[in-house]
Short mmCIF file of C-alpha atoms in Angstrom, two decimals:
data_model
loop_
_atom_site.label_atom_id
_atom_site.label_comp_id
_atom_site.label_asym_id
_atom_site.label_seq_id
_atom_site.Cartn_x
_atom_site.Cartn_y
_atom_site.Cartn_z
CA UNK L 1 8.05 7.52 -29.08
CA UNK L 2 6.76 6.55 -32.50
CA UNK L 3 3.66 7.98 -34.15
CA UNK L 4 0.80 5.55 -34.78
CA UNK L 5 -1.74 5.57 -37.57
CA UNK L 6 -5.24 5.55 -36.10
CA UNK L 7 -8.34 4.06 -37.69
CA UNK L 8 -11.85 5.23 -36.96
CA UNK L 9 -13.29 3.15 -34.09
CA UNK L 10 -16.63 1.42 -34.79
CA UNK L 11 -18.19 2.52 -31.49
CA UNK L 12 -17.69 6.23 -32.13
CA UNK L 13 -16.42 9.01 -29.89
CA UNK L 14 -17.22 7.48 -26.51
CA UNK L 15 -15.61 8.28 -23.18
CA UNK L 16 -14.88 6.19 -20.10
CA UNK L 17 -13.12 9.09 -18.42
CA UNK L 18 -15.83 10.29 -16.05
CA UNK L 19 -16.51 6.76 -14.82
CA UNK L 20 -12.79 6.44 -14.08
CA UNK L 21 -12.82 9.71 -12.16
CA UNK L 22 -15.79 8.57 -10.06
CA UNK L 23 -14.00 5.33 -9.18
CA UNK L 24 -10.74 7.17 -8.58
CA UNK L 25 -12.00 9.72 -6.10
CA UNK L 26 -14.31 7.26 -4.33
CA UNK L 27 -11.36 4.99 -3.52
CA UNK L 28 -9.06 7.90 -2.65
CA UNK L 29 -11.69 9.31 -0.28
CA UNK L 30 -11.97 5.95 1.50
CA UNK L 31 -8.19 5.68 1.77
CA UNK L 32 -7.90 9.23 3.07
CA UNK L 33 -10.63 8.71 5.67
CA UNK L 34 -8.96 5.59 7.09
CA UNK L 35 -5.55 7.29 7.09
CA UNK L 36 -6.91 10.28 9.03
CA UNK L 37 -8.54 7.90 11.52
CA UNK L 38 -5.29 5.96 11.85
CA UNK L 39 -3.31 9.09 12.67
CA UNK L 40 -6.01 10.22 15.14
CA UNK L 41 -5.87 6.84 16.90
CA UNK L 42 -2.09 6.89 17.15
CA UNK L 43 -1.90 10.54 18.28
CA UNK L 44 -4.95 10.80 20.56
CA UNK L 45 -5.82 7.29 21.77
CA UNK L 46 -2.80 5.02 21.86
CA UNK L 47 -0.21 7.81 21.66
CA UNK L 48 2.31 5.69 19.79
CA UNK L 49 2.73 7.35 16.39
CA UNK L 50 5.53 5.48 14.66
CA UNK L 51 7.46 5.02 11.46
CA UNK L 52 4.73 2.84 9.97
CA UNK L 53 2.32 5.78 10.33
CA UNK L 54 4.80 8.19 8.73
CA UNK L 55 5.23 5.88 5.74
CA UNK L 56 1.46 5.57 5.41
CA UNK L 57 1.09 9.35 5.42
CA UNK L 58 3.62 9.53 2.57
CA UNK L 59 1.74 6.81 0.68
CA UNK L 60 -1.50 8.73 1.13
CA UNK L 61 0.11 11.93 -0.13
CA UNK L 62 1.44 10.22 -3.25
CA UNK L 63 -1.87 8.51 -4.01
CA UNK L 64 -3.62 11.91 -3.83
CA UNK L 65 -1.02 13.15 -6.30
CA UNK L 66 -1.87 10.13 -8.45
CA UNK L 67 -5.56 11.00 -8.33
CA UNK L 68 -4.66 14.49 -9.52
CA UNK L 69 -2.63 13.02 -12.38
CA UNK L 70 -5.50 10.76 -13.44
CA UNK L 71 -7.88 13.71 -13.31
CA UNK L 72 -5.54 15.64 -15.60
CA UNK L 73 -5.24 12.62 -17.90
CA UNK L 74 -9.02 12.44 -18.25
CA UNK L 75 -9.73 16.14 -18.63
CA UNK L 76 -6.75 17.25 -20.70
CA UNK L 77 -5.09 14.06 -21.96
CA UNK L 78 -8.04 12.09 -23.26
CA UNK L 79 -7.80 9.06 -20.94
CA UNK L 80 -10.83 6.86 -21.60
CA UNK L 81 -11.34 8.14 -25.15
CA UNK L 82 -10.20 6.69 -28.47
CA UNK L 83 -6.90 8.16 -29.65
CA UNK L 84 -8.42 8.72 -33.11
CA UNK L 85 -10.47 11.64 -31.75
CA UNK L 86 -7.64 13.30 -29.84
CA UNK L 87 -5.41 16.12 -30.96
CA UNK L 88 -1.66 15.41 -31.15
CA UNK L 89 -1.14 17.78 -28.22
CA UNK L 90 -3.60 15.72 -26.13
CA UNK L 91 -1.83 12.48 -26.96
CA UNK L 92 1.52 14.01 -25.98
CA UNK L 93 0.08 15.26 -22.70
CA UNK L 94 -1.47 11.87 -22.00
CA UNK L 95 1.88 10.13 -22.55
CA UNK L 96 3.72 12.54 -20.23
CA UNK L 97 1.15 12.40 -17.44
CA UNK L 98 0.67 8.65 -17.79
CA UNK L 99 4.44 8.12 -17.47
CA UNK L 100 4.41 10.15 -14.25
CA UNK L 101 1.41 8.23 -12.93
CA UNK L 102 3.15 4.88 -13.34
CA UNK L 103 6.11 6.13 -11.28
CA UNK L 104 3.71 7.45 -8.63
CA UNK L 105 2.00 4.05 -8.51
CA UNK L 106 5.28 2.22 -7.94
CA UNK L 107 6.29 4.61 -5.15
CA UNK L 108 2.88 4.54 -3.44
CA UNK L 109 2.78 0.75 -3.41
CA UNK L 110 6.29 0.64 -1.98
CA UNK L 111 5.49 3.00 0.91
CA UNK L 112 2.22 1.17 1.65
CA UNK L 113 3.94 -2.22 1.91
CA UNK L 114 6.82 -0.78 3.95
CA UNK L 115 4.21 0.64 6.35
CA UNK L 116 2.67 -2.83 6.71
CA UNK L 117 6.10 -4.37 7.36
CA UNK L 118 6.91 -1.72 9.97
CA UNK L 119 3.57 -2.31 11.67
CA UNK L 120 4.34 -6.02 11.88
CA UNK L 121 7.75 -5.18 13.36
CA UNK L 122 5.90 -3.47 16.23
CA UNK L 123 4.46 -6.81 17.34
CA UNK L 124 7.35 -9.11 16.50
CA UNK L 125 10.16 -9.97 18.90
CA UNK L 126 11.65 -12.95 17.06
CA UNK L 127 15.02 -12.07 15.56
CA UNK L 128 14.49 -14.32 12.53
CA UNK L 129 11.10 -12.84 11.74
CA UNK L 130 12.38 -9.30 12.20
CA UNK L 131 15.27 -9.99 9.84
CA UNK L 132 12.78 -11.35 7.30
CA UNK L 133 10.73 -8.15 7.56
CA UNK L 134 13.82 -6.00 7.10
CA UNK L 135 14.77 -8.13 4.08
CA UNK L 136 11.28 -7.56 2.65
CA UNK L 137 11.66 -3.80 3.11
CA UNK L 138 15.09 -3.93 1.46
CA UNK L 139 13.69 -5.84 -1.53
CA UNK L 140 10.83 -3.36 -1.92
CA UNK L 141 13.20 -0.38 -1.93
CA UNK L 142 15.71 -2.10 -4.23
CA UNK L 143 13.30 -3.29 -6.91
CA UNK L 144 11.14 -0.15 -6.83
CA UNK L 145 14.28 1.92 -7.37
CA UNK L 146 15.12 -0.24 -10.38
CA UNK L 147 11.62 0.13 -11.86
CA UNK L 148 11.64 3.90 -11.36
CA UNK L 149 15.12 4.21 -12.91
CA UNK L 150 14.01 2.16 -15.92
CA UNK L 151 11.05 4.49 -16.37
CA UNK L 152 13.31 7.52 -16.05
CA UNK L 153 15.47 6.05 -18.82
CA UNK L 154 12.62 4.96 -21.06
CA UNK L 155 13.91 7.33 -23.76
CA UNK L 156 17.08 9.34 -24.27
CA UNK L 157 16.30 12.20 -24.29
CA UNK L 158 13.35 11.58 -22.00
CA UNK L 159 10.98 14.04 -23.70
CA UNK L 160 11.08 11.86 -26.80
CA UNK L 161 8.74 9.47 -24.97
CA UNK L 162 5.85 11.92 -25.43
CA UNK L 163 7.18 14.04 -28.33
CA UNK L 164 6.88 12.00 -31.50
CA UNK L 165 9.29 12.44 -34.37
CA UNK L 166 12.38 13.14 -32.26
CA UNK L 167 15.64 11.29 -32.81
CA UNK L 168 16.02 9.22 -29.68
CA UNK L 169 16.88 5.83 -28.26
CA UNK L 170 13.88 4.34 -26.46
CA UNK L 171 12.94 1.08 -24.83
CA UNK L 172 10.71 -1.07 -27.02
CA UNK L 173 7.02 -1.44 -26.27
CA UNK L 174 7.62 -5.04 -25.19
CA UNK L 175 10.32 -4.02 -22.70
CA UNK L 176 8.03 -1.31 -21.32
CA UNK L 177 5.24 -3.87 -20.89
CA UNK L 178 7.61 -6.33 -19.21
CA UNK L 179 8.67 -3.70 -16.66
CA UNK L 180 5.02 -3.19 -15.72
CA UNK L 181 4.45 -6.95 -15.49
CA UNK L 182 7.59 -7.46 -13.36
CA UNK L 183 6.46 -4.79 -10.92
CA UNK L 184 3.02 -6.40 -10.78
CA UNK L 185 4.48 -9.82 -9.97
CA UNK L 186 6.61 -8.31 -7.19
CA UNK L 187 3.55 -6.55 -5.80
CA UNK L 188 1.50 -9.77 -5.77
CA UNK L 189 4.27 -11.69 -3.98
CA UNK L 190 4.69 -9.03 -1.28
CA UNK L 191 0.90 -8.79 -0.81
CA UNK L 192 0.72 -12.53 -0.22
CA UNK L 193 3.65 -12.44 2.22
CA UNK L 194 2.11 -9.64 4.28
CA UNK L 195 -1.30 -11.33 4.28
CA UNK L 196 0.06 -14.73 5.32
CA UNK L 197 2.54 -13.49 7.92
CA UNK L 198 0.11 -13.13 10.90
CA UNK L 199 -1.10 -16.72 10.44
CA UNK L 200 2.37 -18.08 11.17
CA UNK L 201 3.38 -15.50 13.75
CA UNK L 202 0.25 -15.63 15.93
CA UNK L 203 -0.01 -19.40 15.97
CA UNK L 204 2.24 -19.82 19.00
CA UNK L 205 1.13 -16.77 21.00
CA UNK L 206 -1.08 -17.00 24.08
CA UNK L 207 -3.55 -14.34 23.05
CA UNK L 208 -7.27 -14.88 22.72
CA UNK L 209 -8.53 -16.76 19.68
CA UNK L 210 -10.76 -13.79 18.89
CA UNK L 211 -7.74 -11.46 18.71
CA UNK L 212 -5.85 -13.95 16.54
CA UNK L 213 -8.74 -14.32 14.12
CA UNK L 214 -9.32 -10.56 14.05
CA UNK L 215 -5.73 -9.71 13.19
CA UNK L 216 -5.50 -12.50 10.60
CA UNK L 217 -8.69 -11.31 8.90
CA UNK L 218 -7.60 -7.67 8.92
CA UNK L 219 -4.15 -8.42 7.52
CA UNK L 220 -5.67 -10.98 5.16
CA UNK L 221 -7.62 -8.20 3.47
CA UNK L 222 -4.40 -7.67 1.53
CA UNK L 223 -5.48 -10.64 -0.59
CA UNK L 224 -8.01 -8.28 -2.20
CA UNK L 225 -5.12 -6.06 -3.25
CA UNK L 226 -3.29 -9.08 -4.65
CA UNK L 227 -6.32 -10.01 -6.76
CA UNK L 228 -6.63 -6.45 -8.10
CA UNK L 229 -2.93 -6.43 -8.90
CA UNK L 230 -3.18 -9.79 -10.68
CA UNK L 231 -5.98 -8.49 -12.91
CA UNK L 232 -4.12 -5.22 -13.52
CA UNK L 233 -0.98 -7.14 -14.45
CA UNK L 234 -2.97 -9.33 -16.82
CA UNK L 235 -4.12 -6.18 -18.62
CA UNK L 236 -0.58 -4.84 -19.07
CA UNK L 237 -0.60 -5.42 -22.83
CA UNK L 238 -2.67 -2.24 -23.11
CA UNK L 239 0.46 -0.13 -22.53
CA UNK L 240 1.66 -0.94 -26.06
CA UNK L 241 -1.71 -0.60 -27.78
CA UNK L 242 -1.95 2.01 -30.58
CA UNK L 243 -5.28 3.08 -29.03
CA UNK L 244 -3.68 3.28 -25.59
CA UNK L 245 -5.88 6.10 -24.24
CA UNK L 246 -8.92 3.84 -24.61
CA UNK L 247 -7.44 0.40 -23.94
CA UNK L 248 -5.51 1.43 -20.80
CA UNK L 249 -8.74 2.47 -19.06
CA UNK L 250 -9.40 -1.07 -17.78
CA UNK L 251 -5.85 -1.26 -16.43
CA UNK L 252 -6.31 2.05 -14.60
CA UNK L 253 -9.69 0.93 -13.25
CA UNK L 254 -8.00 -2.03 -11.53
CA UNK L 255 -4.91 -0.06 -10.52
CA UNK L 256 -7.03 2.35 -8.47
CA UNK L 257 -8.49 -0.27 -6.07
CA UNK L 258 -5.11 -2.00 -5.92
CA UNK L 259 -3.45 1.12 -4.55
CA UNK L 260 -6.25 2.54 -2.41
CA UNK L 261 -7.72 -0.68 -1.04
CA UNK L 262 -4.14 -1.52 -0.15
CA UNK L 263 -4.00 1.63 1.97
CA UNK L 264 -7.38 0.87 3.59
CA UNK L 265 -6.27 -2.69 4.41
CA UNK L 266 -2.96 -1.46 5.80
CA UNK L 267 -4.83 1.00 8.05
CA UNK L 268 -7.45 -1.50 9.23
CA UNK L 269 -5.46 -3.23 12.04
CA UNK L 270 -4.57 0.14 13.56
CA UNK L 271 -8.24 1.21 13.69
CA UNK L 272 -9.52 -1.35 16.19
CA UNK L 273 -9.08 1.10 19.10
CA UNK L 274 -11.68 3.35 17.41
CA UNK L 275 -14.34 0.67 17.89
CA UNK L 276 -13.23 0.05 21.47
CA UNK L 277 -13.16 3.78 22.21
CA UNK L 278 -16.73 4.36 21.10
CA UNK L 279 -17.81 1.26 23.00
CA UNK L 280 -16.31 2.81 26.12
CA UNK L 281 -13.86 -0.08 26.47
CA UNK L 282 -10.60 1.75 25.85
CA UNK L 283 -9.07 3.66 28.75
CA UNK L 284 -7.79 7.14 27.94
CA UNK L 285 -4.06 7.21 27.51
CA UNK L 286 -3.99 10.58 29.28
CA UNK L 287 -4.68 8.80 32.56
CA UNK L 288 -2.75 5.59 31.98
CA UNK L 289 0.16 7.07 29.99
CA UNK L 290 1.08 3.74 28.48
CA UNK L 291 4.27 3.42 26.49
CA UNK L 292 4.88 0.40 24.30
CA UNK L 293 8.53 0.27 25.25
CA UNK L 294 7.72 0.52 28.97
CA UNK L 295 5.07 -2.15 28.66
CA UNK L 296 7.32 -4.52 26.78
CA UNK L 297 10.26 -3.92 29.09
CA UNK L 298 8.15 -4.43 32.18
CA UNK L 299 6.65 -7.56 30.68
CA UNK L 300 10.08 -8.94 29.90
CA UNK L 301 11.39 -8.02 33.35
CA UNK L 302 8.41 -9.63 35.09
CA UNK L 303 8.83 -12.77 33.06
CA UNK L 304 12.53 -12.85 33.86
CA UNK L 305 11.85 -12.43 37.57
CA UNK L 306 9.33 -15.27 37.52
CA UNK L 307 11.84 -17.50 35.75
CA UNK L 308 14.55 -16.68 38.31
CA UNK L 309 12.19 -17.39 41.16
CA UNK L 310 11.43 -20.76 39.60
CA UNK L 311 15.14 -21.46 39.28
CA UNK L 312 15.50 -21.29 35.50
CA UNK L 313 15.94 -18.86 32.65
CA UNK L 314 13.62 -19.00 29.68
CA UNK L 315 14.48 -16.49 26.97
CA UNK L 316 12.00 -17.87 24.50
CA UNK L 317 9.09 -17.52 26.90
CA UNK L 318 10.17 -13.95 27.67
CA UNK L 319 10.14 -13.17 23.94
CA UNK L 320 6.69 -14.66 23.60
CA UNK L 321 5.42 -12.64 26.56
CA UNK L 322 6.87 -9.50 25.01
CA UNK L 323 5.23 -10.28 21.68
CA UNK L 324 1.89 -10.96 23.38
CA UNK L 325 2.08 -7.58 25.12
CA UNK L 326 2.88 -5.86 21.81
CA UNK L 327 -0.02 -7.59 20.02
CA UNK L 328 -2.43 -6.54 22.77
CA UNK L 329 -1.17 -2.96 22.65
CA UNK L 330 -1.28 -2.56 18.88
CA UNK L 331 -4.71 -4.21 18.64
CA UNK L 332 -6.15 -1.82 21.23
CA UNK L 333 -6.27 -4.28 24.10
CA UNK L 334 -4.45 -1.87 26.42
CA UNK L 335 -6.81 -0.39 28.99
CA UNK L 336 -9.48 -3.05 28.59
CA UNK L 337 -11.00 -4.46 31.72
CA UNK L 338 -10.72 -8.22 32.25
CA UNK L 339 -14.45 -8.59 31.57
CA UNK L 340 -14.30 -6.51 28.39
CA UNK L 341 -11.60 -8.74 26.93
#
């Protein structure tokens, strides 16, 4: 990493750090609260904790780590202050922690989107759609691995990235910026796919219009994340600014809602049973002991029996019935009385 010559900023020794910390921990608290509620719903109410929940727990753990890194950047590394007023040791610490925070961001976004894809797989029975979701998960893992590996190889030796004056081979500032932009574009595309998916999937299902609209709106909240990511990506030039500790603050301010609102939006569809529970409309799973697999199998068997009795076999209708049962279960419709629905 090369040493820059800093000029005295006209606005003096100002700091945006504490504002960033307030935003950071406010969003992390909201994400943590919804994640705890999600786990409570899946463990206590619906009793169907799955792989999507496990991936969300990992995403929540990494975003808390990210909040810790940002806190360290502000307090010890000078994030939000002009580099002119920082000691060389602070600038080195900022570079090292900031490098780690970017990797954390990539990993957190990957686990969040994989959790969304796995949630959608719970309510999908179409082979083509399931294959598309698995392809999306594969792309997320593949490209995130590439981005992380590029960051790990940003300099050889790696410590030259934050220790100026060392003989090293490093990626140029433009290449570094382009990696960040490429990851942002991938994130926007996957956000849009996840937000649009329920619109196409639910169109042919015989569930209530209210349930369709509710799930579409909840999953469509991911558009907020896409907007945040688009703004963050547009501010990527800050990563190569000489006064990076000051100029990157706006990028970080948009990165925080991108990551944490993404977690809140991913948790939202799984939280509908909380509302039903406190309205007294959700039957305790201790008494009903529902199992998604049992429900879906029984639904498929019943549909198959009806088809045989009518003298025909209809695989597509059986798949739709199975999907309808899964949607009802995941949206907290299990245990509702006919009047409550």
